[in-house]
mmCIF file of C-alpha atoms in Angstrom:
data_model
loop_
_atom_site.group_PDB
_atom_site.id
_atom_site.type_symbol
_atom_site.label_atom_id
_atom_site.label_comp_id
_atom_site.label_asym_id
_atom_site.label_seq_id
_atom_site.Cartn_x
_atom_site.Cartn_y
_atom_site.Cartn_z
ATOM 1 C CA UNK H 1 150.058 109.956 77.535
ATOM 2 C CA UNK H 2 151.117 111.365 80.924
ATOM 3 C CA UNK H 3 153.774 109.520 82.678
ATOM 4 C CA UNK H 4 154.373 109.198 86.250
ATOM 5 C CA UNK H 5 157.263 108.320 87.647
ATOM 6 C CA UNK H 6 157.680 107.419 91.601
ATOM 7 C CA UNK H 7 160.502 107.114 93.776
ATOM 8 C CA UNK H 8 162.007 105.102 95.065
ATOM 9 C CA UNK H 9 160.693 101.956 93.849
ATOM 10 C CA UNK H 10 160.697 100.539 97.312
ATOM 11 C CA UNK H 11 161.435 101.589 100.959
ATOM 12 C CA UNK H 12 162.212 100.330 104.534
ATOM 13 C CA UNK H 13 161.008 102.345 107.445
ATOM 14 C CA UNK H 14 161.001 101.533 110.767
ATOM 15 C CA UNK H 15 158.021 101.896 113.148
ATOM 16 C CA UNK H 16 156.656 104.846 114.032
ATOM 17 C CA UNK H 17 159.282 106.578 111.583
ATOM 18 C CA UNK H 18 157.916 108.827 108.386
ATOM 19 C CA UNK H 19 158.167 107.216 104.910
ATOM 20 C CA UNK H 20 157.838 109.587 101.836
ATOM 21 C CA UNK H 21 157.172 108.679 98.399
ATOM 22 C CA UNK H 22 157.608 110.874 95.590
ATOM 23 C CA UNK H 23 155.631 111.222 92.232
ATOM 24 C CA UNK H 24 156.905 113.194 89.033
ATOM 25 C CA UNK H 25 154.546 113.657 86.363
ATOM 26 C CA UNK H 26 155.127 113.979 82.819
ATOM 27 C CA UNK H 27 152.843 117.214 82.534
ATOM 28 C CA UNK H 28 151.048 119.363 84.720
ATOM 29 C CA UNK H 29 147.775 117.886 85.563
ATOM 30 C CA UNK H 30 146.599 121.184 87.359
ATOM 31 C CA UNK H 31 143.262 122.793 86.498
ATOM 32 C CA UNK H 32 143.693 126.348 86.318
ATOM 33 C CA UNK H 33 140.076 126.798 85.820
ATOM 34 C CA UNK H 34 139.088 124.984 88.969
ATOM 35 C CA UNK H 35 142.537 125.151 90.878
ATOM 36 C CA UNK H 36 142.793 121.517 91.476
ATOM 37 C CA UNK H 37 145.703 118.974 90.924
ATOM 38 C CA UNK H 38 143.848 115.731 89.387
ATOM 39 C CA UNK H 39 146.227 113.722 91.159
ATOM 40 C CA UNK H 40 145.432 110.743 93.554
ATOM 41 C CA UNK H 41 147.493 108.107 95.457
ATOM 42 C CA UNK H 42 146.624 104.718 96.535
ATOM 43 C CA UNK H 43 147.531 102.021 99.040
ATOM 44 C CA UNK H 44 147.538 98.415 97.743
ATOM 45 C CA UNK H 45 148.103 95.372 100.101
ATOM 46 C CA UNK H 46 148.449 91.540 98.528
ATOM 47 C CA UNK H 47 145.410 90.051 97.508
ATOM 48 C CA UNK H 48 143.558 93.153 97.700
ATOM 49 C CA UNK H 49 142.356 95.832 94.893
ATOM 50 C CA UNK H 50 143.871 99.543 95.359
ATOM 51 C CA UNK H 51 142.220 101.348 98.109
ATOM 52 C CA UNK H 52 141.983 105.182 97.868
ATOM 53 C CA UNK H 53 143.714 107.005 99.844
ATOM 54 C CA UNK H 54 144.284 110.673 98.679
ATOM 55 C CA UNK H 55 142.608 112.985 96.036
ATOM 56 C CA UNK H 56 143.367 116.299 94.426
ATOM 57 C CA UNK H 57 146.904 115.814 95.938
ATOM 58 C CA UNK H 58 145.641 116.143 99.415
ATOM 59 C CA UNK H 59 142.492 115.652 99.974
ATOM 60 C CA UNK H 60 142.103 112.681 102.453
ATOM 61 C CA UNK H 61 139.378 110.618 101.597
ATOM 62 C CA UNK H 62 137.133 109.640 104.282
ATOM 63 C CA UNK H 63 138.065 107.309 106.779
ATOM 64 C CA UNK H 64 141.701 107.497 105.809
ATOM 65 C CA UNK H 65 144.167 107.534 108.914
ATOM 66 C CA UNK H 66 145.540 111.213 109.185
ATOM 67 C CA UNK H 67 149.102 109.755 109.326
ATOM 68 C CA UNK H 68 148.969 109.871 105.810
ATOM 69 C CA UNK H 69 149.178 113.381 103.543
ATOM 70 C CA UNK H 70 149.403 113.988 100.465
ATOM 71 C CA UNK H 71 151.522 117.677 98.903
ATOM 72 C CA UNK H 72 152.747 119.096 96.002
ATOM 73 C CA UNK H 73 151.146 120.616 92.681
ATOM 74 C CA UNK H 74 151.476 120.472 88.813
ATOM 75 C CA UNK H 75 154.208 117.753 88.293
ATOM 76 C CA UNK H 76 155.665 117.108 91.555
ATOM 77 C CA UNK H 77 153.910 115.355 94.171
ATOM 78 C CA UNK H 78 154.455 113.348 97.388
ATOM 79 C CA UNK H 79 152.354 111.397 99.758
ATOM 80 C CA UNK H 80 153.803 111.293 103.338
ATOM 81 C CA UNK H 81 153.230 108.469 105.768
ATOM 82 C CA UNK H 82 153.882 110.712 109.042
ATOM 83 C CA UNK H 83 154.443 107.838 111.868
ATOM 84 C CA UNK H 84 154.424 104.546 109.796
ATOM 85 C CA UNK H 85 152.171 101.429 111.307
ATOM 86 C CA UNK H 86 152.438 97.905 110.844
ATOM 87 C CA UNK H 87 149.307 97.845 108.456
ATOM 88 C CA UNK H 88 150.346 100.128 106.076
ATOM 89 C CA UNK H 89 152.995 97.540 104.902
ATOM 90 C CA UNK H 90 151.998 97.971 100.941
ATOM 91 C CA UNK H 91 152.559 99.353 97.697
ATOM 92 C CA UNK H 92 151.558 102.975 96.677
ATOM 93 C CA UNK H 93 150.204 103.657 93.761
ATOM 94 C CA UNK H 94 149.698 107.236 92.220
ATOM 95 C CA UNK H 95 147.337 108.155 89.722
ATOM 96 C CA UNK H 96 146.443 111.001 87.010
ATOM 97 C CA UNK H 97 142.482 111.480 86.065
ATOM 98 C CA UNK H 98 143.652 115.165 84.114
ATOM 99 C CA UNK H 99 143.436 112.891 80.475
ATOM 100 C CA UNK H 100 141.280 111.071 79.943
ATOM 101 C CA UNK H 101 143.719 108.098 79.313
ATOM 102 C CA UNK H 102 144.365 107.583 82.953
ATOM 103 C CA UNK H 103 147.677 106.725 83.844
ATOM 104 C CA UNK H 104 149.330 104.774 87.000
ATOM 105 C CA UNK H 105 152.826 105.192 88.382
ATOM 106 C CA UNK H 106 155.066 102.344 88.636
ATOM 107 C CA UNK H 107 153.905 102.050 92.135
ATOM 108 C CA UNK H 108 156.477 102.268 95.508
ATOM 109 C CA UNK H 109 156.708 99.183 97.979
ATOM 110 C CA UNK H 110 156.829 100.474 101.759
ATOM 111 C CA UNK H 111 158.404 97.788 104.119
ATOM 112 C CA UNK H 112 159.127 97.727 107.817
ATOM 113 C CA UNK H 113 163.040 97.884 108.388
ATOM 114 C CA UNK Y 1 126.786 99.247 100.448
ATOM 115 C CA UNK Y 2 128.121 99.683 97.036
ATOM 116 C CA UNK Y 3 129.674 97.250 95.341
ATOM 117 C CA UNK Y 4 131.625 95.765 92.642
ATOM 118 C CA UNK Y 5 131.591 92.393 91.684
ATOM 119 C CA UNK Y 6 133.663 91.107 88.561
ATOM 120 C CA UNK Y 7 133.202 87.587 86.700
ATOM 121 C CA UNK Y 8 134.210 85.968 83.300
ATOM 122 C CA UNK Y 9 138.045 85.372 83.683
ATOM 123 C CA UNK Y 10 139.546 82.297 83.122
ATOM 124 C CA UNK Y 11 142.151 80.190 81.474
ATOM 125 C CA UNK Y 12 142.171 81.223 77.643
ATOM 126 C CA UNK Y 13 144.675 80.191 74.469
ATOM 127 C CA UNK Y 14 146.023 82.630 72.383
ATOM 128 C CA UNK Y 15 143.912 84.453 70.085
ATOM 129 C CA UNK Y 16 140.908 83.782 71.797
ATOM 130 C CA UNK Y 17 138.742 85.937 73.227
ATOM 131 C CA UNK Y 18 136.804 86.605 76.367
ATOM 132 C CA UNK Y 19 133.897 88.789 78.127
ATOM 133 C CA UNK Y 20 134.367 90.256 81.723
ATOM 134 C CA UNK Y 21 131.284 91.245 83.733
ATOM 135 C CA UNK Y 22 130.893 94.265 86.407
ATOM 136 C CA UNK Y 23 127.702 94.226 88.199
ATOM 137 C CA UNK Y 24 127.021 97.023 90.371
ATOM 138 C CA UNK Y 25 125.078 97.357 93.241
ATOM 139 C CA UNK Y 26 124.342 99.798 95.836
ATOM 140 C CA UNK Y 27 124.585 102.849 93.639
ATOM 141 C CA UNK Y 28 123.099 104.826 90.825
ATOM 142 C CA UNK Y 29 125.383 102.918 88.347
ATOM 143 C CA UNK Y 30 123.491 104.901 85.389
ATOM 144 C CA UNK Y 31 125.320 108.105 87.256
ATOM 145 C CA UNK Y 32 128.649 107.034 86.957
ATOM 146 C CA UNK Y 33 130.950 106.554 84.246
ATOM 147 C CA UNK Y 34 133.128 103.341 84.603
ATOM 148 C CA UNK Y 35 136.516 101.890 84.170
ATOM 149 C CA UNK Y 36 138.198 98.705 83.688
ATOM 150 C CA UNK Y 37 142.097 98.387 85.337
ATOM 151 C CA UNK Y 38 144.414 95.228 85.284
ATOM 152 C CA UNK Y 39 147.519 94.410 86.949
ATOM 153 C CA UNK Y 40 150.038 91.478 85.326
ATOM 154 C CA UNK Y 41 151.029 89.127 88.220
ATOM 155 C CA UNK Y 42 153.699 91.041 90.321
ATOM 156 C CA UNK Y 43 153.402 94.330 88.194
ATOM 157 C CA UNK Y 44 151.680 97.765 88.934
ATOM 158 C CA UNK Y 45 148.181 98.974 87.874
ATOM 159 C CA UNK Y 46 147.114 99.705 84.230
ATOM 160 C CA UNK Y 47 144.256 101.395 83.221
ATOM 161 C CA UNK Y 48 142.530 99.610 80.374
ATOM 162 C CA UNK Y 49 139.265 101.343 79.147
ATOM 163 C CA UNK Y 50 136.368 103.890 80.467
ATOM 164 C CA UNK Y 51 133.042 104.372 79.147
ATOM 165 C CA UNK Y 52 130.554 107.436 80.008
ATOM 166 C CA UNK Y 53 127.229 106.814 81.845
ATOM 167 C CA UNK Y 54 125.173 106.866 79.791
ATOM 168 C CA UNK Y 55 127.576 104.277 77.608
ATOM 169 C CA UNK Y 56 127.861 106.337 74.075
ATOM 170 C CA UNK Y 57 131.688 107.015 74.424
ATOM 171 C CA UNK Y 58 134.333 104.875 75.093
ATOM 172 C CA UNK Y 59 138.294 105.398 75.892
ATOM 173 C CA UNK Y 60 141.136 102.816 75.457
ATOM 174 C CA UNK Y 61 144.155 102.576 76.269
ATOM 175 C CA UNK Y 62 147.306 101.882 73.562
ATOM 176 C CA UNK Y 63 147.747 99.010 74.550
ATOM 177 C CA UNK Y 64 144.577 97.354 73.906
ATOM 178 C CA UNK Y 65 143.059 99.622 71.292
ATOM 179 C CA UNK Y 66 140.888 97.272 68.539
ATOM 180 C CA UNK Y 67 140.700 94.251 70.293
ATOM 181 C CA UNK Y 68 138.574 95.877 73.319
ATOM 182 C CA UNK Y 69 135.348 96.982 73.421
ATOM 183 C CA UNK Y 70 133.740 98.072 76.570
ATOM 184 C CA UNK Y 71 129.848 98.232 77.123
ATOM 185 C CA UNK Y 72 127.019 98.517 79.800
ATOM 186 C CA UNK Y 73 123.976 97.759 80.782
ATOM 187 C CA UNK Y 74 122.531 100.203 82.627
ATOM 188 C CA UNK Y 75 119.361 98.535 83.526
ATOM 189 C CA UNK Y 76 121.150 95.429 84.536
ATOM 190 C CA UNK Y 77 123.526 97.704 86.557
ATOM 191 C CA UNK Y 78 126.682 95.662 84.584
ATOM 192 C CA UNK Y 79 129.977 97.031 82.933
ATOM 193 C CA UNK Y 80 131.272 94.760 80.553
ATOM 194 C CA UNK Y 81 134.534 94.157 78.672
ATOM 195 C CA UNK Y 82 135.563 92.376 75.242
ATOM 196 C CA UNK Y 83 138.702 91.070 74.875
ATOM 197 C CA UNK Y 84 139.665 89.853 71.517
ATOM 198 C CA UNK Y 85 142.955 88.434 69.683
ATOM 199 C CA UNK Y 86 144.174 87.846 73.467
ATOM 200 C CA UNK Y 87 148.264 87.521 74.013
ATOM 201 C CA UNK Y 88 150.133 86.179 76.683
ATOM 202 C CA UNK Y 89 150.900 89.704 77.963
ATOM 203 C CA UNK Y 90 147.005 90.024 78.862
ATOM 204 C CA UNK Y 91 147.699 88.026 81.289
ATOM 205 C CA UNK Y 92 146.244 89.724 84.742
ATOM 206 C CA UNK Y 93 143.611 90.610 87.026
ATOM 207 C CA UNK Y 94 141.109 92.976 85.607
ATOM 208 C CA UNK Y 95 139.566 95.224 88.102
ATOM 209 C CA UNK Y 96 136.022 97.379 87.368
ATOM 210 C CA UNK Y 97 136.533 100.572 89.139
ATOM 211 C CA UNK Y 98 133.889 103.405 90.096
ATOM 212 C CA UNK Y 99 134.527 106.831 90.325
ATOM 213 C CA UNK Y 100 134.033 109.167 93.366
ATOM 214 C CA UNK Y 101 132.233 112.035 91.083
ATOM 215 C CA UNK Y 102 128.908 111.155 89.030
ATOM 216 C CA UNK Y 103 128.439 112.932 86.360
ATOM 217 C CA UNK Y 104 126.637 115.697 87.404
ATOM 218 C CA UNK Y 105 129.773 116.997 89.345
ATOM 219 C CA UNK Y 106 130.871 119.137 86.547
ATOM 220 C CA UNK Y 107 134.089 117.102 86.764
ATOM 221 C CA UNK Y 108 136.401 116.149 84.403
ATOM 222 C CA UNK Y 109 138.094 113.490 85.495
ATOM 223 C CA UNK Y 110 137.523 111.734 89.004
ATOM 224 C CA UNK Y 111 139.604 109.702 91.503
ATOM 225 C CA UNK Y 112 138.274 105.389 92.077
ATOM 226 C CA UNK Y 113 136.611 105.090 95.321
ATOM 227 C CA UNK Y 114 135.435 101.420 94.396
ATOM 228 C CA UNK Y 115 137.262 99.093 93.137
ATOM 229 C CA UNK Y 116 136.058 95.194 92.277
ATOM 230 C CA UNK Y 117 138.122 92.382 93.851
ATOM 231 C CA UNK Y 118 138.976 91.644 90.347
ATOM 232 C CA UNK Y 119 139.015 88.579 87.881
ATOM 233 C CA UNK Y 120 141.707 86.396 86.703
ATOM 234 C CA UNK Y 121 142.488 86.398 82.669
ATOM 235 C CA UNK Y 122 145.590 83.534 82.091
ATOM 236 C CA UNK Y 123 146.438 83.650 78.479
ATOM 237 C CA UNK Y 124 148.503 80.200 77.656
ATOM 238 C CA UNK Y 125 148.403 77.493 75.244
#
């Protein structure tokens, strides 16, 4: 199976500061044949199920705030949050859909400092 | 509006067994393939299972390879999943999840873009 790894596990930003979250896979999960990185993030808040955010690494999905980006290609990755808002308080998943056994990362708690 | 909406958790003793229900609505659910996803209370996501549209393959994950099965119903629009042998470390929510590509995208693998609000599974004696 792929593994992804993110770091750091959590984070404290303050307001209107950028928070950056990093995501190391296992394997490349880039598609040579269609030049696409099968890589997505998402944004969970308590009580809620995952939202998505971002899609082949940096594709914003639609109504997604453009505060938040998302870089990188074959095993490194990173999704930026450029000026960071009281709402997206959270935890960040990433995600590979390359295998078809999916696989998470451990996930990366963003916090107001 | 689409939606997912996920029933059949509960309280269950060890070694028992139980059967989750997805029904789907505002979408061609016969168009997508479909996943199942849990998350242990306080712990990150884990995918669980995937089935195709049209239902005649099935994936698994490690962890819960022979005691799942998932199904479907396409003309009931409902994804279902089969838990058997169930262990304390089942314990979670299990999510049904839709994908953003159908399958006549051409793609291979796609991103969730619905998610259920999930169902409870407490494995204790």
């Amino acid at each position: 199976d792929i593994v992804l790894t993110q770091s750091p596990d959590s984070l404290a930003v303050s307001l209107g500061e950028r928070a950056t979250i990093n995501c190391k896979s296992s394997q490349s999960v880039f598609y040579s044949s269609n030049n696409k990185n099968y890589l997505a993030w998402y944004q969970q808040k308590p009580g809620q199920p995952p939202k998505l955010l971002i899609y082949w690494a940096s594709t914003r999905e639609s109504g997604v705030p453009d505060r938040f980006s998302g870089s990188g290609s074959g095993t490194d990755f990173t999704l930026t949050i450029s000026s960071l808002q009281a709402e997206d308080v959270a935890v960040y998943y990433c995600q590979q859909y390359y295998s078809t056994s999916l696989t998470f990362g451990g996930g990366t708690k963003v916090e107001i400092k | 509006e689409e939606q997912l909406l996920e029933s059949g958790g509960g309280l269950v003793k060890p070694g028992g067994s139980l059967r989750l229900s997805c029904e789907a609505s505002g979408f061609s659910f016969s168009n997508y393939g479909m996943s199942w996803a849990r998350q242990a209370p306080g712990k990150g996501l884990e995918w669980v299972s995937s089935i195709t549209s049209s239902g005649a393959t099935t994936y698994y994950a490690d962890s819960v390879k022979g005691r799942v099965t998932t199904s479907r119903d396409n003309s009931k629009n409902t994804l279902y999943l089969e838990i058997i042998s169930l262990r304390a470390e089942d314990t979670a929510v299990y999510y049904c999840a839709k994908p953003l590509y159908d399958f006549w995208s051409g793609y291979s693998g796609s991103p969730f873009n619905l998610w259920g609000q999930g169902t409870m599974i407490t494995v204790s004696s």
